[in-house]
Short mmCIF file of C-alpha atoms in Angstrom, two decimals:
data_model
loop_
_atom_site.label_atom_id
_atom_site.label_comp_id
_atom_site.label_asym_id
_atom_site.label_seq_id
_atom_site.Cartn_x
_atom_site.Cartn_y
_atom_site.Cartn_z
CA UNK A 1 11.50 0.04 10.95
CA UNK A 2 12.82 1.08 7.55
CA UNK A 3 12.09 4.77 7.02
CA UNK A 4 11.18 5.77 3.47
CA UNK A 5 11.67 9.44 2.66
CA UNK A 6 10.31 10.94 -0.54
CA UNK A 7 11.29 14.22 -2.13
CA UNK A 8 9.87 16.60 -2.94
CA UNK A 9 6.62 16.59 -0.96
CA UNK A 10 4.93 18.17 -3.97
CA UNK A 11 5.79 19.35 -7.44
CA UNK A 12 4.07 21.17 -10.27
CA UNK A 13 5.00 20.25 -13.82
CA UNK A 14 3.75 21.53 -17.17
CA UNK A 15 1.82 19.16 -19.40
CA UNK A 16 4.21 17.17 -21.55
CA UNK A 17 7.18 17.85 -19.28
CA UNK A 18 9.11 15.37 -17.13
CA UNK A 19 8.28 14.75 -13.48
CA UNK A 20 10.84 13.14 -11.18
CA UNK A 21 10.14 11.80 -7.70
CA UNK A 22 12.83 10.50 -5.37
CA UNK A 23 12.59 7.90 -2.62
CA UNK A 24 15.33 7.11 -0.13
CA UNK A 25 15.32 4.19 2.29
CA UNK A 26 17.09 4.19 5.65
CA UNK A 27 18.58 0.77 4.84
CA UNK A 28 19.34 -0.95 1.58
CA UNK A 29 16.38 -2.85 0.12
CA UNK A 30 18.59 -4.76 -2.31
CA UNK A 31 18.36 -8.48 -1.54
CA UNK A 32 21.73 -9.95 -2.43
CA UNK A 33 20.43 -13.51 -2.90
CA UNK A 34 18.43 -12.58 -6.00
CA UNK A 35 19.90 -9.14 -6.77
CA UNK A 36 16.46 -7.55 -6.66
CA UNK A 37 15.43 -4.28 -5.10
CA UNK A 38 12.31 -4.71 -3.00
CA UNK A 39 10.80 -1.34 -3.88
CA UNK A 40 7.35 -0.60 -5.32
CA UNK A 41 5.61 2.56 -6.53
CA UNK A 42 1.91 3.35 -6.34
CA UNK A 43 -0.29 6.10 -7.76
CA UNK A 44 -3.21 7.38 -5.68
CA UNK A 45 -5.79 9.70 -7.23
CA UNK A 46 -8.13 11.71 -4.98
CA UNK A 47 -10.76 9.56 -3.32
CA UNK A 48 -9.28 6.35 -4.73
CA UNK A 49 -7.09 3.56 -3.35
CA UNK A 50 -3.47 3.31 -4.40
CA UNK A 51 -2.78 1.61 -7.72
CA UNK A 52 0.38 -0.42 -8.30
CA UNK A 53 2.63 1.10 -10.95
CA UNK A 54 6.05 -0.52 -10.50
CA UNK A 55 7.63 -3.35 -8.52
CA UNK A 56 11.21 -4.65 -8.21
CA UNK A 57 12.07 -0.92 -8.49
CA UNK A 58 11.80 -0.89 -12.28
CA UNK A 59 9.26 -3.47 -13.52
CA UNK A 60 6.05 -1.87 -14.78
CA UNK A 61 2.80 -3.51 -13.78
CA UNK A 62 0.73 -4.77 -16.71
CA UNK A 63 -1.30 -1.96 -18.31
CA UNK A 64 0.79 0.90 -16.88
CA UNK A 65 1.77 3.40 -19.61
CA UNK A 66 5.43 3.35 -20.57
CA UNK A 67 5.83 7.04 -19.69
CA UNK A 68 6.18 5.74 -16.10
CA UNK A 69 9.59 4.33 -15.29
CA UNK A 70 11.44 3.39 -12.11
CA UNK A 71 15.14 3.29 -11.44
CA UNK A 72 17.67 3.08 -8.65
CA UNK A 73 19.22 0.52 -6.36
CA UNK A 74 20.11 -0.01 -2.73
CA UNK A 75 18.78 3.03 -0.89
CA UNK A 76 18.04 5.57 -3.64
CA UNK A 77 15.20 5.26 -6.13
CA UNK A 78 13.44 7.43 -8.68
CA UNK A 79 10.03 7.40 -10.34
CA UNK A 80 9.97 9.32 -13.61
CA UNK A 81 6.95 10.38 -15.62
CA UNK A 82 8.52 11.22 -18.97
CA UNK A 83 5.69 13.36 -20.36
CA UNK A 84 3.12 14.43 -17.80
CA UNK A 85 -0.51 13.97 -18.78
CA UNK A 86 -3.54 15.52 -17.06
CA UNK A 87 -4.61 12.09 -15.77
CA UNK A 88 -1.29 11.70 -13.93
CA UNK A 89 -2.30 14.26 -11.27
CA UNK A 90 -2.08 12.17 -8.11
CA UNK A 91 -0.07 11.37 -5.01
CA UNK A 92 2.73 8.88 -5.59
CA UNK A 93 3.96 6.53 -2.84
CA UNK A 94 7.04 4.34 -2.65
CA UNK A 95 7.01 1.18 -0.52
CA UNK A 96 9.77 -1.15 0.61
CA UNK A 97 8.74 -4.81 0.77
CA UNK A 98 11.91 -6.45 2.03
CA UNK A 99 11.64 -5.91 5.78
CA UNK A 100 8.46 -6.24 7.83
CA UNK A 101 6.72 -4.04 8.73
CA UNK A 102 6.62 -2.98 5.11
CA UNK A 103 6.76 0.81 5.04
CA UNK A 104 5.71 3.59 2.71
CA UNK A 105 7.09 7.02 1.96
CA UNK A 106 5.03 10.03 3.00
CA UNK A 107 3.82 10.56 -0.57
CA UNK A 108 4.57 13.12 -3.29
CA UNK A 109 1.77 15.18 -4.78
CA UNK A 110 2.07 15.87 -8.52
CA UNK A 111 0.10 18.76 -9.99
CA UNK A 112 -0.11 20.58 -13.30
CA UNK A 113 1.75 23.89 -13.54
CA UNK B 1 -11.37 -9.41 -12.27
CA UNK B 2 -10.52 -9.49 -8.57
CA UNK B 3 -12.54 -7.02 -6.50
CA UNK B 4 -12.30 -6.21 -2.80
CA UNK B 5 -14.89 -4.32 -0.76
CA UNK B 6 -14.52 -3.17 2.81
CA UNK B 7 -17.52 -2.83 5.11
CA UNK B 8 -17.88 -1.74 8.69
CA UNK B 9 -19.30 0.81 11.11
CA UNK B 10 -19.69 4.47 10.26
CA UNK B 11 -18.10 5.47 13.55
CA UNK B 12 -16.44 3.86 16.57
CA UNK B 13 -16.29 5.23 20.10
CA UNK B 14 -12.96 5.68 21.92
CA UNK B 15 -11.83 2.56 23.83
CA UNK B 16 -14.13 0.33 21.76
CA UNK B 17 -13.17 -2.30 19.17
CA UNK B 18 -13.07 -1.44 15.49
CA UNK B 19 -14.25 -4.29 13.26
CA UNK B 20 -14.05 -4.38 9.48
CA UNK B 21 -14.79 -7.03 6.86
CA UNK B 22 -13.35 -7.27 3.36
CA UNK B 23 -15.35 -9.29 0.85
CA UNK B 24 -13.35 -10.67 -2.06
CA UNK B 25 -14.96 -11.48 -5.41
CA UNK B 26 -13.53 -12.75 -8.68
CA UNK B 27 -11.09 -15.18 -7.07
CA UNK B 28 -10.72 -17.38 -4.03
CA UNK B 29 -8.91 -16.04 -0.98
CA UNK B 30 -7.07 -19.33 -0.68
CA UNK B 31 -3.56 -19.37 -2.05
CA UNK B 32 -2.78 -15.74 -1.38
CA UNK B 33 -1.59 -13.26 1.23
CA UNK B 34 -4.03 -10.54 2.32
CA UNK B 35 -3.30 -7.28 4.07
CA UNK B 36 -4.88 -4.42 5.92
CA UNK B 37 -3.37 -0.98 5.43
CA UNK B 38 -4.64 2.32 6.78
CA UNK B 39 -4.30 5.99 5.90
CA UNK B 40 -5.15 8.73 8.41
CA UNK B 41 -6.81 11.75 6.75
CA UNK B 42 -4.22 13.75 4.81
CA UNK B 43 -1.38 11.42 5.81
CA UNK B 44 0.63 8.52 4.47
CA UNK B 45 -0.04 4.80 4.36
CA UNK B 46 0.62 2.50 7.33
CA UNK B 47 0.82 -1.27 7.14
CA UNK B 48 -1.34 -2.96 9.81
CA UNK B 49 -0.56 -6.59 9.03
CA UNK B 50 -1.10 -9.53 6.74
CA UNK B 51 -2.48 -13.05 6.77
CA UNK B 52 -1.74 -16.02 4.56
CA UNK B 53 -4.51 -18.47 3.71
CA UNK B 54 -2.55 -21.06 5.73
CA UNK B 55 -3.24 -18.92 8.80
CA UNK B 56 0.17 -17.28 9.19
CA UNK B 57 -0.16 -13.70 10.40
CA UNK B 58 2.23 -10.80 10.97
CA UNK B 59 1.38 -7.47 12.54
CA UNK B 60 3.01 -4.07 12.69
CA UNK B 61 4.45 -3.71 16.23
CA UNK B 62 3.30 -0.07 16.17
CA UNK B 63 -0.23 -1.26 16.96
CA UNK B 64 1.04 -2.86 20.17
CA UNK B 65 -0.85 -6.14 19.74
CA UNK B 66 -4.23 -4.40 19.34
CA UNK B 67 -4.81 -5.70 15.79
CA UNK B 68 -5.94 -9.13 14.67
CA UNK B 69 -6.67 -10.39 11.16
CA UNK B 70 -8.58 -13.53 10.22
CA UNK B 71 -9.98 -15.29 7.17
CA UNK B 72 -13.39 -16.87 6.55
CA UNK B 73 -12.85 -19.10 3.54
CA UNK B 74 -16.52 -20.13 3.43
CA UNK B 75 -17.53 -16.51 2.83
CA UNK B 76 -14.37 -15.49 0.91
CA UNK B 77 -13.79 -12.72 3.43
CA UNK B 78 -11.04 -11.37 5.64
CA UNK B 79 -11.60 -9.36 8.76
CA UNK B 80 -9.75 -6.87 10.93
CA UNK B 81 -10.23 -6.06 14.60
CA UNK B 82 -8.45 -3.24 16.39
CA UNK B 83 -9.08 -3.00 20.12
CA UNK B 84 -8.95 -0.01 22.50
CA UNK B 85 -9.15 2.56 19.71
CA UNK B 86 -8.36 6.24 20.12
CA UNK B 87 -8.70 9.24 17.83
CA UNK B 88 -5.30 8.31 16.40
CA UNK B 89 -6.91 5.23 14.84
CA UNK B 90 -9.18 7.41 12.68
CA UNK B 91 -8.27 6.48 9.12
CA UNK B 92 -9.34 5.05 5.80
CA UNK B 93 -8.81 1.31 6.15
CA UNK B 94 -7.90 -0.64 3.00
CA UNK B 95 -7.79 -4.35 2.41
CA UNK B 96 -5.40 -5.50 -0.30
CA UNK B 97 -4.11 -8.68 -1.91
CA UNK B 98 -0.42 -9.09 -1.35
CA UNK B 99 1.93 -10.87 -3.71
CA UNK B 100 4.40 -13.43 -2.32
CA UNK B 101 7.08 -10.77 -2.62
CA UNK B 102 5.28 -8.06 -0.67
CA UNK B 103 3.63 -5.56 -2.97
CA UNK B 104 -0.13 -5.01 -3.20
CA UNK B 105 -1.62 -5.95 -6.54
CA UNK B 106 -5.30 -5.35 -5.72
CA UNK B 107 -6.91 -2.87 -3.32
CA UNK B 108 -10.37 -2.27 -1.96
CA UNK B 109 -11.93 1.17 -2.23
CA UNK B 110 -11.32 1.80 1.47
CA UNK B 111 -13.58 2.47 4.45
CA UNK B 112 -13.29 5.66 6.50
CA UNK B 113 -13.66 4.87 10.19
CA UNK B 114 -13.79 7.92 12.49
CA UNK B 115 -13.14 7.32 16.17
CA UNK B 116 -15.26 9.78 18.07
CA UNK B 117 -17.58 9.95 21.04
#
């Protein structure tokens, strides 16, 4: 199975500051045939299901604020929240969707400092 | 607006079979892939498997053939069965609609299923 490792496990950021979450896959999730990275990001607030934020590593889902951005390729990816808002407090998960079983990172908890 | 709602028992005894149903509203289940994903308390997400409306299924080998997923198109529902459960199967179980490329675009609210005697 592809192992997805996120760092850090948790971080505290001041309101309005940048939050950066990293995700590393044990194998490349770049599919050479279409040059797309099969990497998605989800946000999960307490007591709620995950919500899709980003797919293809950098494409924002419709309705997701543009302060959320994804980057990276191959095995190393980053989710950035450019200006943290109170409603962004959540656990963030990365997921590779190239190899089955699809696998998730362990999650990164984002809190307000 | 597509909505998914899981339903099932409040508790399952060890060695029994866990059965869950996901009722889909706002769209037909035909034409899509559907998944079950679980999350043990305080832990990360684990993919259980998926089914396509054509009947194609794939399961996570980690469940050692204990899981099965099916569709009931007449009721617009999908179901999950996990046999021979242990405490390690205690989790919130989510159903989700999967895109052709493998990410989940819609999720149910989840159903917590404790395995306990």
